[in-house]
Short mmCIF file of C-alpha atoms in Angstrom, two decimals:
data_model
loop_
_atom_site.label_atom_id
_atom_site.label_comp_id
_atom_site.label_asym_id
_atom_site.label_seq_id
_atom_site.Cartn_x
_atom_site.Cartn_y
_atom_site.Cartn_z
CA MET A 1 -0.73 -16.02 -2.85
CA GLY A 2 0.34 -18.48 -5.53
CA ASN A 3 0.18 -21.58 -3.33
CA CYS A 4 -2.01 -23.70 -5.61
CA LEU A 5 -1.06 -27.34 -5.82
CA GLN A 6 1.06 -28.39 -8.76
CA HIS A 7 1.31 -32.12 -9.39
CA GLN A 8 4.66 -33.23 -10.76
CA VAL A 9 4.42 -35.73 -13.61
CA ALA A 10 7.43 -37.89 -14.24
CA GLU A 11 8.79 -37.83 -17.75
CA GLY A 12 11.32 -39.84 -19.68
CA ASP A 13 12.87 -41.85 -16.84
CA SER A 14 9.58 -42.95 -15.26
CA THR A 15 9.13 -46.70 -14.85
CA LYS A 16 6.57 -48.20 -17.21
CA PHE A 17 4.63 -51.38 -16.55
CA THR A 18 2.81 -53.28 -19.27
CA PHE A 19 -0.07 -55.51 -18.32
CA GLY A 20 -1.91 -57.85 -20.56
CA ASP A 21 -5.63 -57.71 -21.13
CA ASP A 22 -6.18 -60.96 -19.25
CA ILE A 23 -4.62 -59.56 -16.09
CA TRP A 24 -6.88 -56.47 -16.18
CA ASP A 25 -9.96 -58.64 -16.74
CA GLU A 26 -9.09 -60.81 -13.76
CA PHE A 27 -8.44 -57.71 -11.63
CA ASN A 28 -11.78 -56.11 -12.54
CA ASP A 29 -13.64 -59.32 -11.78
CA SER A 30 -12.00 -59.70 -8.38
CA TYR A 31 -12.55 -56.14 -7.15
CA ASP A 32 -15.60 -53.95 -7.44
CA LEU A 33 -14.17 -50.52 -8.29
CA ASN A 34 -16.39 -47.57 -7.39
CA TYR A 35 -14.49 -44.32 -7.89
CA ASN A 36 -15.79 -41.01 -6.62
CA TYR A 37 -14.94 -38.75 -9.55
CA SER A 38 -15.89 -35.63 -7.60
CA ASN A 39 -12.98 -36.27 -5.24
CA VAL A 40 -10.69 -36.82 -8.20
CA GLU A 41 -11.70 -33.49 -9.72
CA ALA A 42 -11.23 -31.76 -6.35
CA ALA A 43 -7.69 -33.12 -6.15
CA ALA A 44 -6.82 -31.84 -9.60
CA PRO A 45 -4.15 -29.14 -9.79
CA CYS A 46 -5.46 -25.61 -9.26
CA ARG A 47 -3.44 -23.21 -11.38
CA SER A 48 -3.91 -19.48 -10.96
CA CYS A 49 -3.12 -16.91 -13.61
CA SER A 50 -0.54 -14.57 -12.11
CA LEU A 51 -0.84 -10.91 -13.03
CA LEU A 52 2.50 -9.91 -11.49
CA ASP A 53 5.12 -12.40 -12.62
CA GLU A 54 8.53 -12.05 -14.24
CA SER A 55 6.98 -10.53 -17.36
CA SER A 56 5.68 -7.57 -15.30
CA LEU A 57 9.18 -6.21 -14.65
CA PRO A 58 8.73 -3.31 -17.16
CA PHE A 59 5.59 -2.28 -15.26
CA PHE A 60 7.53 -2.06 -11.99
CA ILE A 61 10.40 -0.10 -13.54
CA LEU A 62 8.19 2.32 -15.47
CA THR A 63 6.00 3.01 -12.45
CA SER A 64 9.06 3.57 -10.29
CA VAL A 65 10.61 6.06 -12.72
CA LEU A 66 7.38 8.00 -13.15
CA GLY A 67 6.82 8.05 -9.39
CA ILE A 68 10.30 9.34 -8.64
CA LEU A 69 10.03 12.08 -11.28
CA ALA A 70 6.57 13.17 -10.15
CA SER A 71 7.47 13.19 -6.45
CA GLY A 72 10.71 15.05 -7.17
CA ALA A 73 8.84 17.69 -9.16
CA VAL A 74 6.34 18.20 -6.31
CA LEU A 75 9.13 18.45 -3.74
CA PHE A 76 10.97 20.98 -5.88
CA ALA A 77 7.82 23.06 -6.25
CA LEU A 78 7.10 22.97 -2.52
CA LEU A 79 10.62 23.74 -1.34
CA ARG A 80 11.96 26.26 -3.82
CA PRO A 81 12.16 29.83 -2.46
CA LEU A 82 9.98 31.32 -5.19
CA PHE A 83 6.94 29.67 -3.62
CA HIS A 84 7.49 31.03 -0.13
CA TRP A 85 5.69 34.26 -0.93
CA ARG A 86 2.35 32.46 -0.97
CA VAL A 87 0.97 31.27 2.37
CA CYS A 88 0.20 27.52 2.51
CA PRO A 89 -0.45 26.01 5.95
CA GLU A 90 -0.36 22.49 4.48
CA ARG A 91 3.19 22.80 3.15
CA PRO A 92 4.89 20.62 5.86
CA LEU A 93 2.25 17.92 5.45
CA LEU A 94 2.53 17.90 1.67
CA VAL A 95 6.33 17.70 1.84
CA GLN A 96 6.15 14.63 4.09
CA LEU A 97 3.63 12.96 1.80
CA ALA A 98 5.83 13.66 -1.22
CA VAL A 99 8.84 12.17 0.58
CA GLY A 100 6.80 9.06 1.41
CA SER A 101 5.72 8.67 -2.21
CA ALA A 102 9.34 9.05 -3.39
CA LEU A 103 10.59 6.41 -0.93
CA PHE A 104 7.91 3.99 -2.09
CA SER A 105 8.86 4.60 -5.72
CA ILE A 106 12.48 3.77 -4.95
CA ALA A 107 11.49 0.43 -3.35
CA VAL A 108 9.21 -0.69 -6.21
CA PRO A 109 11.83 -2.11 -8.64
CA VAL A 110 13.71 -3.88 -5.85
CA LEU A 111 10.63 -6.01 -5.09
CA ALA A 112 9.86 -6.78 -8.72
CA PRO A 113 9.37 -10.53 -9.29
CA GLY A 114 11.57 -10.49 -12.38
CA LEU A 115 14.76 -9.74 -10.43
CA ARG A 116 16.34 -13.02 -9.35
CA GLY A 117 19.69 -13.24 -7.64
CA VAL A 118 20.09 -9.46 -7.55
CA GLN A 119 18.66 -8.55 -4.15
CA GLY A 120 20.59 -9.31 -1.01
CA THR A 121 18.97 -10.01 2.32
CA ALA A 122 19.73 -6.54 3.68
CA LEU A 123 18.41 -4.88 0.52
CA CYS A 124 15.29 -7.04 0.71
CA HIS A 125 14.66 -5.95 4.31
CA LEU A 126 15.23 -2.31 3.42
CA ALA A 127 12.90 -2.48 0.41
CA HIS A 128 10.03 -3.94 2.43
CA MET A 129 10.57 -1.34 5.14
CA LEU A 130 10.44 1.48 2.58
CA TRP A 131 7.43 -0.09 0.83
CA TYR A 132 5.19 -0.49 3.86
CA GLY A 133 6.76 2.13 6.13
CA SER A 134 6.17 4.92 3.62
CA ALA A 135 2.64 3.68 2.89
CA PHE A 136 1.73 3.53 6.59
CA ALA A 137 3.20 7.01 7.14
CA GLN A 138 1.21 8.51 4.27
CA ALA A 139 -2.01 6.94 5.51
CA LEU A 140 -1.50 8.16 9.09
CA LEU A 141 -0.59 11.67 7.91
CA ILE A 142 -3.73 11.93 5.79
CA VAL A 143 -5.94 10.71 8.65
CA CYS A 144 -4.42 13.16 11.12
CA HIS A 145 -4.75 15.94 8.58
CA ALA A 146 -8.43 15.13 8.16
CA CYS A 147 -8.98 15.11 11.93
CA LEU A 148 -7.04 18.28 12.72
CA GLY A 149 -8.13 20.18 9.65
CA PRO A 150 -6.76 23.66 9.03
CA LYS A 151 -4.97 23.74 12.40
CA MET A 152 -1.98 21.88 11.01
CA GLY A 153 0.81 24.25 10.20
CA ARG A 154 -0.87 27.35 11.59
CA ARG A 155 1.10 29.76 13.71
CA GLN A 156 -1.22 29.15 16.66
CA VAL A 157 0.36 25.69 17.09
CA PRO A 158 3.86 26.05 15.61
CA ASP A 159 5.31 22.75 16.84
CA ILE A 160 2.36 20.45 16.18
CA THR A 161 3.35 19.61 12.60
CA LEU A 162 6.96 18.69 13.45
CA ARG A 163 6.15 16.65 16.55
CA LEU A 164 3.19 14.95 14.94
CA GLY A 165 5.17 14.13 11.84
CA VAL A 166 8.03 12.57 13.79
CA GLY A 167 5.59 10.54 15.88
CA LEU A 168 3.64 9.29 12.87
CA TRP A 169 6.78 8.28 10.97
CA GLY A 170 8.03 6.44 14.04
CA MET A 171 4.70 4.61 14.31
CA ALA A 172 4.85 3.74 10.62
CA ILE A 173 8.31 2.21 11.04
CA LEU A 174 7.05 0.08 13.92
CA LEU A 175 4.09 -1.09 11.83
CA GLY A 176 6.47 -2.07 9.03
CA LEU A 177 8.79 -4.12 11.24
CA PRO A 178 6.85 -7.43 11.05
CA VAL A 179 6.89 -7.59 7.24
CA THR A 180 10.54 -6.48 7.26
CA LEU A 181 11.58 -9.29 9.58
CA ALA A 182 9.56 -11.84 7.58
CA SER A 183 11.22 -11.05 4.24
CA ASP A 184 14.22 -12.94 2.88
CA THR A 185 15.79 -14.18 -0.35
CA SER A 186 15.76 -17.93 0.32
CA LEU A 187 13.75 -18.59 -2.86
CA GLY A 188 16.18 -16.70 -5.06
CA PHE A 189 14.22 -13.44 -5.01
CA CYS A 190 12.91 -11.04 -2.38
CA SER A 191 9.70 -12.43 -0.94
CA LEU A 192 7.74 -12.92 2.27
CA THR A 193 8.15 -16.26 4.02
CA PHE A 194 5.68 -16.46 6.88
CA SER A 195 6.22 -19.73 8.71
CA ARG A 196 4.29 -21.32 11.56
CA SER A 197 7.07 -20.47 13.99
CA HIS A 198 6.69 -16.78 13.12
CA TRP A 199 2.90 -16.65 13.03
CA PHE A 200 2.93 -13.51 15.19
CA LEU A 201 4.68 -11.57 12.40
CA GLN A 202 2.02 -12.56 9.91
CA LEU A 203 -0.75 -11.67 12.35
CA SER A 204 0.79 -8.27 13.13
CA HIS A 205 1.29 -7.44 9.46
CA ALA A 206 -2.25 -8.45 8.50
CA ALA A 207 -3.76 -6.51 11.41
CA ALA A 208 -1.72 -3.39 10.56
CA CYS A 209 -2.65 -3.44 6.87
CA PHE A 210 -6.33 -4.11 7.48
CA THR A 211 -6.59 -1.45 10.19
CA VAL A 212 -4.64 1.33 8.48
CA PHE A 213 -5.62 0.80 4.86
CA THR A 214 -9.19 -0.46 5.25
CA MET A 215 -10.68 0.48 8.60
CA LEU A 216 -9.29 4.02 8.99
CA PRO A 217 -10.88 5.40 5.79
CA LEU A 218 -14.17 3.72 6.70
CA ALA A 219 -13.94 5.31 10.15
CA LEU A 220 -13.38 8.73 8.56
CA LEU A 221 -16.43 8.31 6.34
CA GLY A 222 -18.50 7.12 9.27
CA ALA A 223 -17.41 10.04 11.45
CA LYS A 224 -18.17 12.46 8.63
CA ALA A 225 -21.66 11.07 8.13
CA LEU A 226 -22.38 10.89 11.86
CA THR A 227 -21.38 14.48 12.54
CA LYS A 228 -23.45 15.63 9.58
CA ILE A 229 -26.52 13.82 10.88
CA LEU A 230 -26.15 14.84 14.52
CA GLY A 231 -24.75 18.27 13.83
CA ARG A 232 -22.47 18.09 16.85
CA GLY A 233 -18.74 18.23 17.30
CA PRO A 234 -16.01 18.97 14.77
CA CYS A 235 -16.37 17.27 11.43
CA PRO A 236 -13.45 15.56 9.64
CA TRP A 237 -12.03 17.85 7.02
CA VAL A 238 -12.77 16.50 3.55
CA ASN A 239 -9.89 16.93 1.13
CA VAL A 240 -8.72 15.55 -2.20
CA LEU A 241 -6.06 13.61 -0.29
CA TRP A 242 -8.77 11.16 0.80
CA ALA A 243 -8.55 9.68 -2.70
CA TRP A 244 -5.18 8.19 -1.67
CA PHE A 245 -7.02 5.37 0.14
CA VAL A 246 -8.63 4.26 -3.12
CA PHE A 247 -5.28 2.77 -4.11
CA TRP A 248 -4.67 0.94 -0.80
CA TRP A 249 -8.12 -0.03 0.49
CA LEU A 250 -8.25 -3.23 -1.57
CA HIS A 251 -4.73 -4.16 -0.45
CA GLY A 252 -5.80 -4.18 3.19
CA VAL A 253 -8.73 -6.46 2.36
CA ALA A 254 -6.53 -8.84 0.35
CA VAL A 255 -3.89 -9.13 3.08
CA GLY A 256 -6.59 -9.82 5.68
CA LEU A 257 -8.19 -12.55 3.55
CA ASP A 258 -4.83 -14.14 2.84
CA PHE A 259 -4.09 -14.35 6.56
CA LEU A 260 -7.46 -15.99 7.22
CA VAL A 261 -6.79 -18.59 4.52
CA ARG A 262 -3.26 -19.36 5.70
CA SER A 263 -4.40 -19.68 9.32
CA LYS A 264 -7.20 -22.10 8.27
CA ALA A 265 -9.81 -19.73 9.68
CA LEU A 266 -11.26 -19.43 6.17
CA VAL A 267 -11.32 -22.57 4.03
CA LEU A 268 -11.51 -22.26 0.26
CA SER A 269 -13.22 -25.42 -0.89
CA THR A 270 -13.12 -24.79 -4.63
CA CYS A 271 -10.38 -23.98 -7.08
CA LEU A 272 -12.38 -21.03 -8.38
CA ALA A 273 -12.31 -19.41 -4.95
CA GLN A 274 -8.55 -19.92 -4.72
CA GLN A 275 -8.05 -18.39 -8.15
CA ALA A 276 -10.27 -15.44 -7.23
CA LEU A 277 -8.20 -14.77 -4.10
CA ASP A 278 -4.95 -14.92 -6.06
CA LEU A 279 -6.35 -12.54 -8.65
CA LEU A 280 -7.55 -10.20 -5.91
CA GLN A 281 -4.11 -10.09 -4.30
CA HIS A 282 -2.29 -9.37 -7.53
CA LEU A 283 -4.81 -6.73 -8.56
CA ALA A 284 -4.60 -5.05 -5.14
CA GLU A 285 -0.80 -4.98 -5.33
CA ALA A 286 -0.83 -3.49 -8.82
CA VAL A 287 -3.27 -0.74 -7.80
CA ALA A 288 -1.19 0.02 -4.70
CA ILE A 289 1.92 0.36 -6.85
CA LEU A 290 0.15 2.88 -9.08
CA HIS A 291 -0.39 5.18 -6.10
CA CYS A 292 3.21 6.45 -6.33
CA VAL A 293 2.29 8.03 -9.68
CA ALA A 294 -1.13 9.32 -8.62
CA ALA A 295 -0.11 10.61 -5.17
CA PRO A 296 2.04 13.53 -6.47
CA LEU A 297 -0.88 14.62 -8.62
CA LEU A 298 -3.14 14.61 -5.57
CA LEU A 299 -0.56 16.64 -3.65
CA ALA A 300 -0.33 19.23 -6.42
CA LEU A 301 -4.13 19.51 -6.56
CA SER A 302 -4.35 19.84 -2.77
CA TYR A 303 -1.72 22.60 -2.78
CA HIS A 304 -3.57 24.44 -5.52
CA GLN A 305 -6.85 24.28 -3.61
CA THR A 306 -5.25 25.39 -0.33
CA ALA A 307 -3.32 28.25 -1.92
CA ARG A 308 -6.45 29.43 -3.69
CA THR A 309 -8.68 29.40 -0.60
CA SER A 310 -6.12 30.65 1.94
CA PRO A 311 -6.30 34.39 2.71
CA PRO A 312 -3.58 36.42 1.00
CA ALA A 313 -0.79 37.85 3.02
CA LEU A 314 -1.52 41.32 4.35
CA PRO A 315 0.66 44.03 2.77
CA LEU A 316 2.97 45.98 4.98
CA PRO A 317 1.53 49.36 6.03
CA LEU A 318 3.01 52.32 4.22
CA THR A 319 4.68 54.80 6.57
CA ARG A 320 4.51 58.41 5.58
CA PRO A 321 7.54 60.60 6.26
CA ALA A 322 7.13 62.96 9.17
CA PRO A 323 6.50 66.55 8.04
CA LEU A 324 9.30 69.01 8.50
CA ASP A 325 9.01 71.36 11.46
CA THR A 326 9.08 74.50 9.41
CA GLN A 327 8.02 76.70 12.26
CA GLY A 328 10.71 75.40 14.51
CA GLY A 329 13.23 76.07 11.81
CA LYS A 330 12.34 79.74 11.68
CA SER A 331 14.03 81.97 14.19
#
């Protein structure tokens, strides 16, 4: 959050007053000074150690390059014709997840704190839309995949993957609109400026992040455990793609806590608590950025598991040539 108080101390041109010892003695005798040093310590500047500052620009660039290369390699492997001989019902889902990871990787260096004066307002809006829109889309696709299970992509429901994918991407864009509208470059770099007049944008963004990144995976785990205990109804399909939420779960918690602090619903009375919240936010953002490198690996592992467990394609039946009518040929 980085909103700790910083007291400005005047230097050089500050006005200096010199008082004699007799004046101070007379002042102390006239007034009984009783300072509350606890209040003075509470008003001291609270400085947080930022994990993602201008020096972290190489981290953003390196993660972006690795994410683009990994996502491109997965997309090439999924779309090249040599792989069409093997049946994989999850192919459309995996392609959409790879596209989402690639879009996120492209937006990472644009939002790096070390770039000042480079991003325009339109580029800042686009970067935030790609950042959160792609993340929301990946989360919704994984949840729907876990709920529908092997039905996605099967021939029994040929249009469900296309229609569901378009609907989920549209929903993800709507969820990313509040943070897109709240971003600007007024401070010299691309950042979020939630003001009191636009409190609804901050509330919508916090609710979307907390619901999609934090509550949905918990709901999946709860549904899985409940169906196992009761033994009734379809059970959510467990897959390696569930590990994607490990990189974003903490981000949803951090955004929710930040909103509570900014709205005065949660008061941090100590500097240590403020520093802990700042550290939590930076750590959650760094882990979320790393997902663009780990997500292609999860997609490749999911494809390998699905291709290994899916039944092989049935060979075409061999047709024997009809025997010659030798008797009919004799006259």
